[in-house]
Coordinates of C-alpha atoms and ligand atoms in Angstrom, one line a residue:
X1 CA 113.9 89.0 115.1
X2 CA 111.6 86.0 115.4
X3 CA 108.3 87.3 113.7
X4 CA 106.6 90.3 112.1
X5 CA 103.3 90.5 110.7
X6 CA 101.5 93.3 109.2
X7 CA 98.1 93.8 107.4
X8 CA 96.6 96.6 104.4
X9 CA 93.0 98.0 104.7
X10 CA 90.8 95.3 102.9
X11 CA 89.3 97.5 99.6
X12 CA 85.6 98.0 98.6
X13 CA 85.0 96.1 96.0
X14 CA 82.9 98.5 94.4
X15 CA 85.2 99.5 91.5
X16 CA 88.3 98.1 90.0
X17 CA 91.2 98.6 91.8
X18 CA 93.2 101.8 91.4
X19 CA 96.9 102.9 91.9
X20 CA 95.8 104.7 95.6
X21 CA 94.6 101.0 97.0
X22 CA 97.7 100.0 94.6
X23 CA 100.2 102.0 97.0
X24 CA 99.4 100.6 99.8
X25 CA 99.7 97.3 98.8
X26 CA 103.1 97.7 97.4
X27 CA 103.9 99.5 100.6
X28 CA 103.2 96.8 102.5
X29 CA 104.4 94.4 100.7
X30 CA 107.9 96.0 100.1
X31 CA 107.6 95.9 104.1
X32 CA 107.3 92.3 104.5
X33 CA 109.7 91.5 101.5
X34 CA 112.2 93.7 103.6
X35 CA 110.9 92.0 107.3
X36 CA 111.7 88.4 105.1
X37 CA 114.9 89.4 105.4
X38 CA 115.1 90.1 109.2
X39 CA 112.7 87.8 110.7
X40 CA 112.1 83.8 110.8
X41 CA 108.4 84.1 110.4
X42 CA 106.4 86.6 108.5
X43 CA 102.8 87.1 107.6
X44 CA 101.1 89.6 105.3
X45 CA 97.1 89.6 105.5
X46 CA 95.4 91.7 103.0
X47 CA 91.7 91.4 101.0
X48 CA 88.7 92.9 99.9
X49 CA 85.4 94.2 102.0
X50 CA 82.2 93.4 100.3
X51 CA 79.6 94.3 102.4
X52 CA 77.6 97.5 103.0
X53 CA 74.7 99.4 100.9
X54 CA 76.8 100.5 98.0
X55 CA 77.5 97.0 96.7
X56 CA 74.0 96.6 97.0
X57 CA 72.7 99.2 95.1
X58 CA 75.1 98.8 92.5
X59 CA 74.4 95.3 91.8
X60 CA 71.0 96.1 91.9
X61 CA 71.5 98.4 88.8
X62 CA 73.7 95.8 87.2
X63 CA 71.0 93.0 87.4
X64 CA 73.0 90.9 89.2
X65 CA 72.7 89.9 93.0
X66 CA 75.3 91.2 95.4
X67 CA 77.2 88.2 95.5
X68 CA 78.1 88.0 91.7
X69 CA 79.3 91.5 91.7
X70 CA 81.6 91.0 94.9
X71 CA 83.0 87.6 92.7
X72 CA 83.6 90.1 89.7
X73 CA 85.3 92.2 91.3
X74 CA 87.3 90.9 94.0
X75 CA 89.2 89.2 91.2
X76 CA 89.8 92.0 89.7
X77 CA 91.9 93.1 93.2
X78 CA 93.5 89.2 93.2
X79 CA 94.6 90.0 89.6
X80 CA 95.9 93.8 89.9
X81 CA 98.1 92.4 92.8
X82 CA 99.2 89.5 91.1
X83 CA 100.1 92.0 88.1
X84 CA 102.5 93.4 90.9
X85 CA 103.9 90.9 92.1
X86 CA 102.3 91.6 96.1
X87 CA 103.3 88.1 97.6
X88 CA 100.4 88.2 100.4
X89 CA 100.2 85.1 103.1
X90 CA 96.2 85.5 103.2
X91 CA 93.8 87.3 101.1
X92 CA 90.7 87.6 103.0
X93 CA 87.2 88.2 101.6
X94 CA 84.6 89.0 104.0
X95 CA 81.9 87.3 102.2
X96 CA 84.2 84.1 103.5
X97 CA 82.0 81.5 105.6
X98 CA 84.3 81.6 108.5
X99 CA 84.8 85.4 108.7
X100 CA 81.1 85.7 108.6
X101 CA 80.6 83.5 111.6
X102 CA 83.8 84.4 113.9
X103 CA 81.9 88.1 113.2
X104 CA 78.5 87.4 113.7
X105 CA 79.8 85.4 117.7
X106 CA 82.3 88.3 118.1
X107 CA 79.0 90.4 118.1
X108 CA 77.1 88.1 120.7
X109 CA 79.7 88.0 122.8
X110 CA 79.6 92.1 122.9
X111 CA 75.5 91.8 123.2
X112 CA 75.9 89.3 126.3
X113 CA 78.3 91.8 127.2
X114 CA 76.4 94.2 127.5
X115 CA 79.1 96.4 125.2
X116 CA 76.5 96.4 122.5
X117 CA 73.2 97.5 123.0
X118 CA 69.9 98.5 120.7
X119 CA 68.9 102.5 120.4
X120 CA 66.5 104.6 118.3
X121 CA 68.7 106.7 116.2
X122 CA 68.5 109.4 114.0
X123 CA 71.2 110.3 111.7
X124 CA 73.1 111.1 108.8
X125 CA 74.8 108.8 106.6
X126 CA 77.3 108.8 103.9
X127 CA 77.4 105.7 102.1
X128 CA 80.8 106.5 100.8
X129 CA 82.3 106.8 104.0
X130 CA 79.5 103.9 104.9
X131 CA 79.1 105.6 108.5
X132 CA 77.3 107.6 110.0
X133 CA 78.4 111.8 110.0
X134 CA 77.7 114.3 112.7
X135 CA 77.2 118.1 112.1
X136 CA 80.6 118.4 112.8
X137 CA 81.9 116.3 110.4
X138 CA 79.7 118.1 107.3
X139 CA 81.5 120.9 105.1
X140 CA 79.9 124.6 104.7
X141 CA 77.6 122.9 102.3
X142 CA 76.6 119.8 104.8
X143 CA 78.6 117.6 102.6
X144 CA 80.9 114.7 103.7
X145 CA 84.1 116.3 103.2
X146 CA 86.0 113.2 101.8
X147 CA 82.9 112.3 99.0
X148 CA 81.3 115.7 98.4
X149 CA 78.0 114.4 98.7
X150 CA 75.2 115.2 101.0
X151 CA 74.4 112.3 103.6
X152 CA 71.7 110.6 103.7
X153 CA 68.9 111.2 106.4
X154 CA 68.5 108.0 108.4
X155 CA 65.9 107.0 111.0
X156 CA 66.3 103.4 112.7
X157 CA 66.5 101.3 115.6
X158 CA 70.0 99.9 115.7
X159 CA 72.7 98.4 117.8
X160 CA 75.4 100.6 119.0
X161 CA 78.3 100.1 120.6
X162 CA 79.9 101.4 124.4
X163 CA 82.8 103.1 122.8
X164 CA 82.2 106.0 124.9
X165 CA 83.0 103.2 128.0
X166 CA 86.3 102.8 126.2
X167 CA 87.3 106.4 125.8
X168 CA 89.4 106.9 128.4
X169 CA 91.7 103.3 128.1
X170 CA 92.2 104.5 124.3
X171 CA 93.6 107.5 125.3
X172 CA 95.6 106.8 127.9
X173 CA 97.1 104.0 125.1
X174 CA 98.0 106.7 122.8
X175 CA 99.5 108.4 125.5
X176 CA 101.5 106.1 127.1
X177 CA 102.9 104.1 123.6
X178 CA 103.7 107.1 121.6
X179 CA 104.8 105.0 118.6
X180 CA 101.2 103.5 118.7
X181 CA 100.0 105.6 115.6
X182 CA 103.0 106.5 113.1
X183 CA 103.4 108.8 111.9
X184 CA 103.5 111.0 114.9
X185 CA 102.1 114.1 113.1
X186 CA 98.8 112.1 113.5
X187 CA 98.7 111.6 117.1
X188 CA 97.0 114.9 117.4
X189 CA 94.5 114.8 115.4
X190 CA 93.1 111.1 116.8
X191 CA 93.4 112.4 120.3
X192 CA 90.9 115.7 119.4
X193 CA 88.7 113.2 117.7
X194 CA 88.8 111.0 121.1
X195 CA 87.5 114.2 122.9
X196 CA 84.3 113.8 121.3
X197 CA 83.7 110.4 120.8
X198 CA 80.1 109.2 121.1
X199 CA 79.0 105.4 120.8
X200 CA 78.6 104.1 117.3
X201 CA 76.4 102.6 115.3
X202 CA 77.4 99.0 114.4
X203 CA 74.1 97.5 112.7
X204 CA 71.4 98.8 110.0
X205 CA 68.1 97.7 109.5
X206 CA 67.6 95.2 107.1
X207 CA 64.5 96.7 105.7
X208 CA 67.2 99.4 104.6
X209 CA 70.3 97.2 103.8
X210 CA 70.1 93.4 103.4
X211 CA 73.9 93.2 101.7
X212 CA 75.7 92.1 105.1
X213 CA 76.0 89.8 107.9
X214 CA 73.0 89.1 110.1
X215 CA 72.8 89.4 113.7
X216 CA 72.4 85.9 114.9
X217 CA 70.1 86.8 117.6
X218 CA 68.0 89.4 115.7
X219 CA 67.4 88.3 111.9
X220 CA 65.7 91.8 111.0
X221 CA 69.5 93.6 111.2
X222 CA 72.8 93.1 109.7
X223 CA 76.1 93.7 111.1
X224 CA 77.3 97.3 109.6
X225 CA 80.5 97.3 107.7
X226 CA 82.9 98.4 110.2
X227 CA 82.9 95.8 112.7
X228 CA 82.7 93.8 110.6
X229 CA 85.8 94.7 108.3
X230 CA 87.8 95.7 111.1
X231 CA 87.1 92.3 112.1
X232 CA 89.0 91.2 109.5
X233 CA 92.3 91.5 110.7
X234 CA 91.7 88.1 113.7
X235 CA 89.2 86.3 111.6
X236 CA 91.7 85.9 108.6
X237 CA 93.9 84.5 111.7
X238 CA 92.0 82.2 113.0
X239 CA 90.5 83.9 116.2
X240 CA 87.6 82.3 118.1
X241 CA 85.3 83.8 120.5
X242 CA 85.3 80.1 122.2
X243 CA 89.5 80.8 122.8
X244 CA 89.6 78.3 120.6
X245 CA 92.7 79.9 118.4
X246 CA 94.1 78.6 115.5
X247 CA 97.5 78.5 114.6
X248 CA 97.9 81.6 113.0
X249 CA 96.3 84.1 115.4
X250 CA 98.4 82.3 118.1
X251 CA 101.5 83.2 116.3
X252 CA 100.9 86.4 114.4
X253 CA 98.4 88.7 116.8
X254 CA 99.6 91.2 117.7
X255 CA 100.5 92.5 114.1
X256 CA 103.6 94.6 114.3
X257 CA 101.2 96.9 111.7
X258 CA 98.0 97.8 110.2
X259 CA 98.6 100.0 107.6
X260 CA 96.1 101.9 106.4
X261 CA 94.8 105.6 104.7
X262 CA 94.4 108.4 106.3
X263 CA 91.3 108.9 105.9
X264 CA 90.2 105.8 107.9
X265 CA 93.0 106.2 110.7
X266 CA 89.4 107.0 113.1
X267 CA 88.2 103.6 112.7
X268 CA 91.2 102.2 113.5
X269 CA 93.0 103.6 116.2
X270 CA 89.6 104.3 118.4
X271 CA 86.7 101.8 116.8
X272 CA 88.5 99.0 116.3
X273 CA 90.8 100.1 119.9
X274 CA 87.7 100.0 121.0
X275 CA 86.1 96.9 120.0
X276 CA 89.6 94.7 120.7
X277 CA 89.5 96.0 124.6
X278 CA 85.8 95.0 124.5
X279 CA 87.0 91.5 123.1
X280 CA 89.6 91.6 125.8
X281 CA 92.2 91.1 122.8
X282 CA 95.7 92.5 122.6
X283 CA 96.0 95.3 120.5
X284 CA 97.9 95.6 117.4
X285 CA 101.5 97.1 118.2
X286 CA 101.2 100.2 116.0
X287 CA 99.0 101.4 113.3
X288 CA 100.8 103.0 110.3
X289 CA 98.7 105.8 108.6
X290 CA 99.9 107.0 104.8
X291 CA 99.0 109.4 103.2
X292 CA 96.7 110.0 99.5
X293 CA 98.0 109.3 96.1
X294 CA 97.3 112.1 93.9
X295 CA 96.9 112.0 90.0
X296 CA 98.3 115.1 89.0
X297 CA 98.4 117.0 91.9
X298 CA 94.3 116.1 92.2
X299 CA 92.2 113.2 94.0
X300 CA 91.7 110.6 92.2
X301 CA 87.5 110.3 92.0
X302 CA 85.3 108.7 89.2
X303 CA 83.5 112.0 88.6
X304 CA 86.7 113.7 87.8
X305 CA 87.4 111.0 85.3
X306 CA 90.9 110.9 86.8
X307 CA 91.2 107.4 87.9
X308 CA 93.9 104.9 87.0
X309 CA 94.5 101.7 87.3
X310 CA 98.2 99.9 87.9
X311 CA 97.3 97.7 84.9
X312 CA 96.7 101.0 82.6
X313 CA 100.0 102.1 84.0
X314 CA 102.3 99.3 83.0
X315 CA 99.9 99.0 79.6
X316 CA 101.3 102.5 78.4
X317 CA 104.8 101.8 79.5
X318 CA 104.9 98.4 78.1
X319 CA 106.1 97.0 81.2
X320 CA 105.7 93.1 81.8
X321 CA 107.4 93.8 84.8
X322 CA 106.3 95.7 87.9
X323 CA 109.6 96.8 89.7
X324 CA 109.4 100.2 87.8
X325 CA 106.0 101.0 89.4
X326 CA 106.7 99.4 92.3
X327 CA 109.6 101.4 92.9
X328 CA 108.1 104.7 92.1
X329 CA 105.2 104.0 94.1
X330 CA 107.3 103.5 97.1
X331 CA 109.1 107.0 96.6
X332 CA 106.4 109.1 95.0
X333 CA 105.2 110.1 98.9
X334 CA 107.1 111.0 101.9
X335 CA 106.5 110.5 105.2
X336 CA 103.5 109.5 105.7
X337 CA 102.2 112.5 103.4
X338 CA 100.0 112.5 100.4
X339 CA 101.9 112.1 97.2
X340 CA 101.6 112.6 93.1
X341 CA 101.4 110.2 90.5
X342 CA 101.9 111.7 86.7
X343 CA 103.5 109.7 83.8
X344 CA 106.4 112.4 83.7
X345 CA 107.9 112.0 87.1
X346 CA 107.1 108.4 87.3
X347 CA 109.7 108.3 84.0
X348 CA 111.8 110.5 85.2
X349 CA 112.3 108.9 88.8
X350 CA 112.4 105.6 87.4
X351 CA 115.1 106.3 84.5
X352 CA 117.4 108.5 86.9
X353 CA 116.8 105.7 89.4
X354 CA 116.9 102.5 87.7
X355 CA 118.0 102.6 84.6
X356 CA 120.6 105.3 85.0
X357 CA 122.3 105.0 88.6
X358 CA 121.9 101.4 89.3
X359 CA 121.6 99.7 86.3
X360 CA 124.2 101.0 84.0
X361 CA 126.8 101.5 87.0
X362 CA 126.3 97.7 87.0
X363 CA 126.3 97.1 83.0
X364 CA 129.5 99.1 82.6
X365 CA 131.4 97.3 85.3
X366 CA 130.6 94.2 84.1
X367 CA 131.4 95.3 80.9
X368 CA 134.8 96.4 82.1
X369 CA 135.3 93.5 83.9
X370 CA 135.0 91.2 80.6
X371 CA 137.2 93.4 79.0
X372 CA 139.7 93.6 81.0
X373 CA 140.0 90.5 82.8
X374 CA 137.3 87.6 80.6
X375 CA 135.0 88.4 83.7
X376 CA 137.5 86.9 86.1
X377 CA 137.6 88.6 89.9
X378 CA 140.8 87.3 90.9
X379 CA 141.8 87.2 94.6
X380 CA 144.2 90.6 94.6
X381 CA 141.2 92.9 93.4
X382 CA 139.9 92.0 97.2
X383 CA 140.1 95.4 99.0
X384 CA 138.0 97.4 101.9
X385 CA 137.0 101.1 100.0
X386 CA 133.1 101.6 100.4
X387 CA 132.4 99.2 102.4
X388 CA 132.4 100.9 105.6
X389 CA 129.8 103.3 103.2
X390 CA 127.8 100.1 102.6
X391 CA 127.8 98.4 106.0
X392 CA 126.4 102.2 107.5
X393 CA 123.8 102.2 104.6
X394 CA 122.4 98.8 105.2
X395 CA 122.4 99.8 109.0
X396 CA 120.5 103.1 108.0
X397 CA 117.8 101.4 105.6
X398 CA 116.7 98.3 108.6
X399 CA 116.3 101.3 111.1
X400 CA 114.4 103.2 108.7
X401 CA 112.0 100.2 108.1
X402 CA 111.6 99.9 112.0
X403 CA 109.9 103.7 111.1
X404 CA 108.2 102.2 108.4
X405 CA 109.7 104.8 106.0
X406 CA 109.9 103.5 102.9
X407 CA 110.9 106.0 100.6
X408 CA 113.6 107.2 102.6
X409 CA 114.8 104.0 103.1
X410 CA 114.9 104.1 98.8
X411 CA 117.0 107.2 99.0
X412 CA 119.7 105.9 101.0
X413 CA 119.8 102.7 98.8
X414 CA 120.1 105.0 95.7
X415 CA 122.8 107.4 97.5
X416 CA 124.8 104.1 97.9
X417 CA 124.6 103.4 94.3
X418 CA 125.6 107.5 94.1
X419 CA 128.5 107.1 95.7
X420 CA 129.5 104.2 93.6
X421 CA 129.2 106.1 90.4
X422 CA 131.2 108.7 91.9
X423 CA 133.8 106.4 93.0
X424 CA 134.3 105.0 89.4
X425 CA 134.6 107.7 87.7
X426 CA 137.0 109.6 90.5
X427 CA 139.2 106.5 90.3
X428 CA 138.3 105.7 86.2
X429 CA 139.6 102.0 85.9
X430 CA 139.7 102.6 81.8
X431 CA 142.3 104.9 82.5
X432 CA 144.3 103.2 85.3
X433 CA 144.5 99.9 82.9
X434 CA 145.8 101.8 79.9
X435 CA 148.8 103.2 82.5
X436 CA 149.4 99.2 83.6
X437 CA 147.5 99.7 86.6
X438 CA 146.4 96.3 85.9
X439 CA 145.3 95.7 90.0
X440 CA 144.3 99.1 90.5
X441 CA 141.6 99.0 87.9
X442 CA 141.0 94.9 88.8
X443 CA 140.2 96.9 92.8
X444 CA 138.1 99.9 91.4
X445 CA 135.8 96.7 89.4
X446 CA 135.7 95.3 92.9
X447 CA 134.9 97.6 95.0
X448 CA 131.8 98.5 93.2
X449 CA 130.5 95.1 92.1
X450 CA 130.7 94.1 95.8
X451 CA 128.9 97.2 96.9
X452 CA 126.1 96.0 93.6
X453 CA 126.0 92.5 95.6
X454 CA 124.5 95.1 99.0
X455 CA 122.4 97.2 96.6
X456 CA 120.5 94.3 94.9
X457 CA 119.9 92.6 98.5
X458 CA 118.5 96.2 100.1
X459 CA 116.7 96.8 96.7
X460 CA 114.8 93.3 96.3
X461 CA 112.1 94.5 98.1
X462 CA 111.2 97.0 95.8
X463 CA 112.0 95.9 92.9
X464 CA 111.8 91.9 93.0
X465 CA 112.7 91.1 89.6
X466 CA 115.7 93.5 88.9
X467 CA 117.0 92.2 92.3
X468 CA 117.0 88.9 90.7
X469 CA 118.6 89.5 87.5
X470 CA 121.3 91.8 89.5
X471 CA 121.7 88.3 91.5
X472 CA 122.4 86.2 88.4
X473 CA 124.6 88.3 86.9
X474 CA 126.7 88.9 90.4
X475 CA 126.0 84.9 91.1
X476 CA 124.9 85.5 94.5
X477 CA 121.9 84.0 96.2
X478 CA 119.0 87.2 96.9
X479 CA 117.3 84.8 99.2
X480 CA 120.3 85.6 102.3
X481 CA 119.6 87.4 104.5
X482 CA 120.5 91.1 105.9
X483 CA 122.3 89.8 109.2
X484 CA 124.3 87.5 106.2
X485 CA 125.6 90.4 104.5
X486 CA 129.5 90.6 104.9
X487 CA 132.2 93.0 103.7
X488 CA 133.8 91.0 101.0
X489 CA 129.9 89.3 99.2
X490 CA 132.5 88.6 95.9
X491 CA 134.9 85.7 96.2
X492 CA 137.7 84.6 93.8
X493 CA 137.0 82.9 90.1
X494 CA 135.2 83.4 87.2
X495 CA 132.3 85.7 87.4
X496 CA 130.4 87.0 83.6
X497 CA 130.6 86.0 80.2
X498 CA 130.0 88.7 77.6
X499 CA 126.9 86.7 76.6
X500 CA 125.2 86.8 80.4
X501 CA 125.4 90.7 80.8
X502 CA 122.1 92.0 79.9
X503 CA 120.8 95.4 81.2
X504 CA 118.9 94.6 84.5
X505 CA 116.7 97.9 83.6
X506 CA 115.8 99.4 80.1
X507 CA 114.8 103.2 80.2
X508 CA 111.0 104.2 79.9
X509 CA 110.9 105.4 76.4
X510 CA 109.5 109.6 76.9
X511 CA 106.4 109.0 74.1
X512 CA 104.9 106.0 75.2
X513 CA 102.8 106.6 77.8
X514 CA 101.5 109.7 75.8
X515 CA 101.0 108.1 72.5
X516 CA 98.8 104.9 73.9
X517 CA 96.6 107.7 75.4
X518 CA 96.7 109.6 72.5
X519 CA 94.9 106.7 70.5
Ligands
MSP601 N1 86.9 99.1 103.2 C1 87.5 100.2 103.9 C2 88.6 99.8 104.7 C3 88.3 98.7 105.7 S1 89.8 98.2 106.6 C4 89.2 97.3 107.8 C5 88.0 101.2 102.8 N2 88.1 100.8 101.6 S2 88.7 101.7 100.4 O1 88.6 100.9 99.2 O2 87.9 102.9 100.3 O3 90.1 102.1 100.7 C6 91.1 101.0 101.0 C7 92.4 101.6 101.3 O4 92.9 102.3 100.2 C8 92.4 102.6 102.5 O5 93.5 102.5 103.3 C9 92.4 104.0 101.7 O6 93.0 105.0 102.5 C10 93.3 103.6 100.6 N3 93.1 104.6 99.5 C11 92.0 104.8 98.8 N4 92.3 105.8 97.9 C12 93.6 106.2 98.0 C13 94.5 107.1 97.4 N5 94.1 107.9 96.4 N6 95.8 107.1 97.8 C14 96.3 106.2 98.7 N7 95.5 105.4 99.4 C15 94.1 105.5 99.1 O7 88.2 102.3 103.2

């Protein structure tokens, strides 16, 4: 594979942010640790969206201008992902000089096209959603079903854009690429949506919200958020209105994904469809919707009091690490469904996981290895069992990643690590030793510290920093990649000291988490 490339929604900046905008990032970036491993070139675009009334008004109750909040808080994303070790190749801010003007021609070029055009319009908007509902969209009670708030009535003269002139390309895209919108379960529901599509508001008056881009041709609106976030994904590249590309958008556009919420798969598989066939740009090559991270079995939402951040996560747990998190993260929802975070399953997944399959099948063999032989693999121990086991696993995992599962990718790198248990204590090398067994036992040790080499390569995505210390340990480099994997990863010599086995995960202790929310 030569390239893949692959962006996250960009996050409001409105709040701090929380382990939902937290998933997806570790999502993605488990998905271009993994595509590292498969492809010469990679690049991961993610960021933050500043624009838009909400912003506005908040800063506006702070005291502060828009601007200073937006700086506030869009470290606050920069550290949270640095706290988790996302290794992005461009974090985008849409309050970025360039992205401002790439968006503010990109809407020219759609005025000269005719595709954008100026209409009275009366409406209802939620300023959670920041768009505009239609009767349809409204709950029993006329609230926005995602925010459970009424929208606000609107009256202005805005731009909106042809999307209605679009309708029928977008469709027959869906149609025709049916791995255009994973999962497929969602297909569906975007195609219903396309039946009653209308043309969309892409501007608001400024005498209603100033906190966004200008239109350069018409001062007294700004450029609403959508087009202007979706816009995100070729500014942060490098596209030009002029064809004037840079380097970048020549190399990465089309992304292989954008992966993204559920709850804003419309904007992206018909708006921003939509706007790219307006722009006469290729569209992305498939759009990955996931689904909602629940805390409790309950949506996370500031009213509830239920929100939590990574940070307080790894606070309660003690972690200066992120692989455990991480790693639940990646497992805690299934096929593009909604999962649940709660401090009991993330201990239990992570302890069975971690700490008890991998890590201490790892520790004891080492151990044993010491013991029995100073930590010596010596050429005879060479042998074939498992690794026709590991050689279909790895197979498995890359074609899972082509369906951008994730967690069932984790499973089967877990059910490997399964099997190895099993095979050690079926074959029990402390007991073929104390019968003389001497190359028997030196095998067994083999066999499953050259499947460990497999795990920790297949694992590093998810869990960086055990990967690594599963590499020093095993002396093997976690940089090579998966077409560099080979049956026999372990060669002849001196392996482990005593003194360099350490346990690559320690178990979450049960009354941690409880007691630091206790006090
Ligand atoms: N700014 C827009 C996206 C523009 S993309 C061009 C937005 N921001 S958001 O902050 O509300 O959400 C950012 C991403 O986080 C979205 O993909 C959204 O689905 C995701 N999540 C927000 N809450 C979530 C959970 N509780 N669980 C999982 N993901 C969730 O929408």
């Amino acid at each position: 594979m030569e390239k893949f490339s692959l962006t996250t929604a960009i996050d409001y900046v409105n709040g701090a942010p929380h382990i939902g905008h937290a998933y997806e990032k570790i999502l993605c970036d488990i998905i271009h640790r993994h595509y590292k491993k498969r492809a010469d070139k990679t690049f991961f675009l993610t960021g933050v969206d500043e624009h838009g009334i909400k912003i506005q008004k908040t800063a506006k109750t702070l005291g502060i201008t828009p601007k200073e909040l937006c700086d506030k808080n869009a470290s606050q994303f920069v550290e949270a992902w640095k706290l988790l070790d996302i290794e992005y190749s461009k974090f985008i801010r849409t309050t970025d000089a360039e992205h401002k003007k790439v968006v503010q021609d990109i809407f020219e070029k759609l005025l000269e096209k005719g595709d954008i055009y100026k209409h009275k319009y009366k409406g209802l908007y939620c300023s959670g959603c920041e768009c505009f509902l239609s009767d349809k969209d409204l709950d029993e009670d006329g609230c926005c079903p995602i925010h459970g708030k009424k929208p606000e009535a609107v009256e202005e003269e805005n731009y909106f854009f042809k999307l209605t002139k679009y309708k029928e390309r977008i469709i027959e895209h869906i149609k025709n690429n049916p791995e255009f919108i994973t999962p497929e379960f969602r297909v569906q529901e975007i195609l219903n949506q396309l039946e009653n599509i209308e043309d969309i508001s892409v501007s608001r008056a400024k005498t209603n919200v100033e906190w966004g881009i200008e239109v350069k041709s018409d001062p007294s609106q700004v450029i609403y958020v959508w087009i202007d976030a979706l816009s995100n994904y070729i500014t942060a590249l490098g596209y030009d209105v002029s064809g004037n590309f840079g380097d970048n958008f020549k190399e990465f556009w089309p992304v292989n994904y954008h992966v993204i919420g559920k709850d804003i798969l419309k904007f992206h598989s018909i708006y921003w469809i939509g706007i790219l066939m307006a722009l006469g740009i290729e569209l992305p090559k498939g759009i990955y919707a996931h689904g909602w991270i629940m805390i409790d079995k309950n949506k996370m939402s500031k009213s509830t009091g239920n929100v939590i951040s990574p940070k307080t996560v790894m606070e309660a747990f003690e972690l200066d690490k992120p692989d455990a998190l991480r790693y639940f993260m990646a497992t805690c929802a299934i096929g593009g469904k909604d999962g649940n975070y709660s401090d009991e399953d993330f201990k239990e997944k992570v302890n069975a996981d971690l700490a008890n399959n991998m890590g201490n099948l790892l520790n004891r063999s080492l151990n044993m290895l010491v013991k029995y032989f100073d930590g010596e693999i010596k050429e005879e121990f060479k042998n074939d069992a498992l690794v026709d086991v590991a050689d279909s696993t790895v197979k498995e995992v890359l074609s899972l990643f082509d369906k951008i599962d994730v967690a069932g990718a984790a499973s089967k790198i877990i059910a490997l690590s399964d099997e190895a248990n099993k095979y050690i204590n079926d074959n029990a090398p402390w007991t073929l030793y104390k019968e003389g067994k001497i190359k028997e036992c030196g095998q067994s040790l083999y066999t499953v510290l050259n499947l460990m080499v497999k795990t920790g390569l297949l694992i590093q995505p998810y869990c960086p920093n055990i990967a690594n210390e599963i590499a020093r340990q095993l002396k093997f480099d976690i940089n090579l990649k998966y077409d560099e994997i080979t049956p026999y990863m372990l060669s002849a010599g001196k392996l482990i000291t005593k003194e360099e086995i350490k346990p690559v995960f320690l178990r979450l202790d049960s009354e941690i988490a409880g007691d630091k929310k206790k006090s």
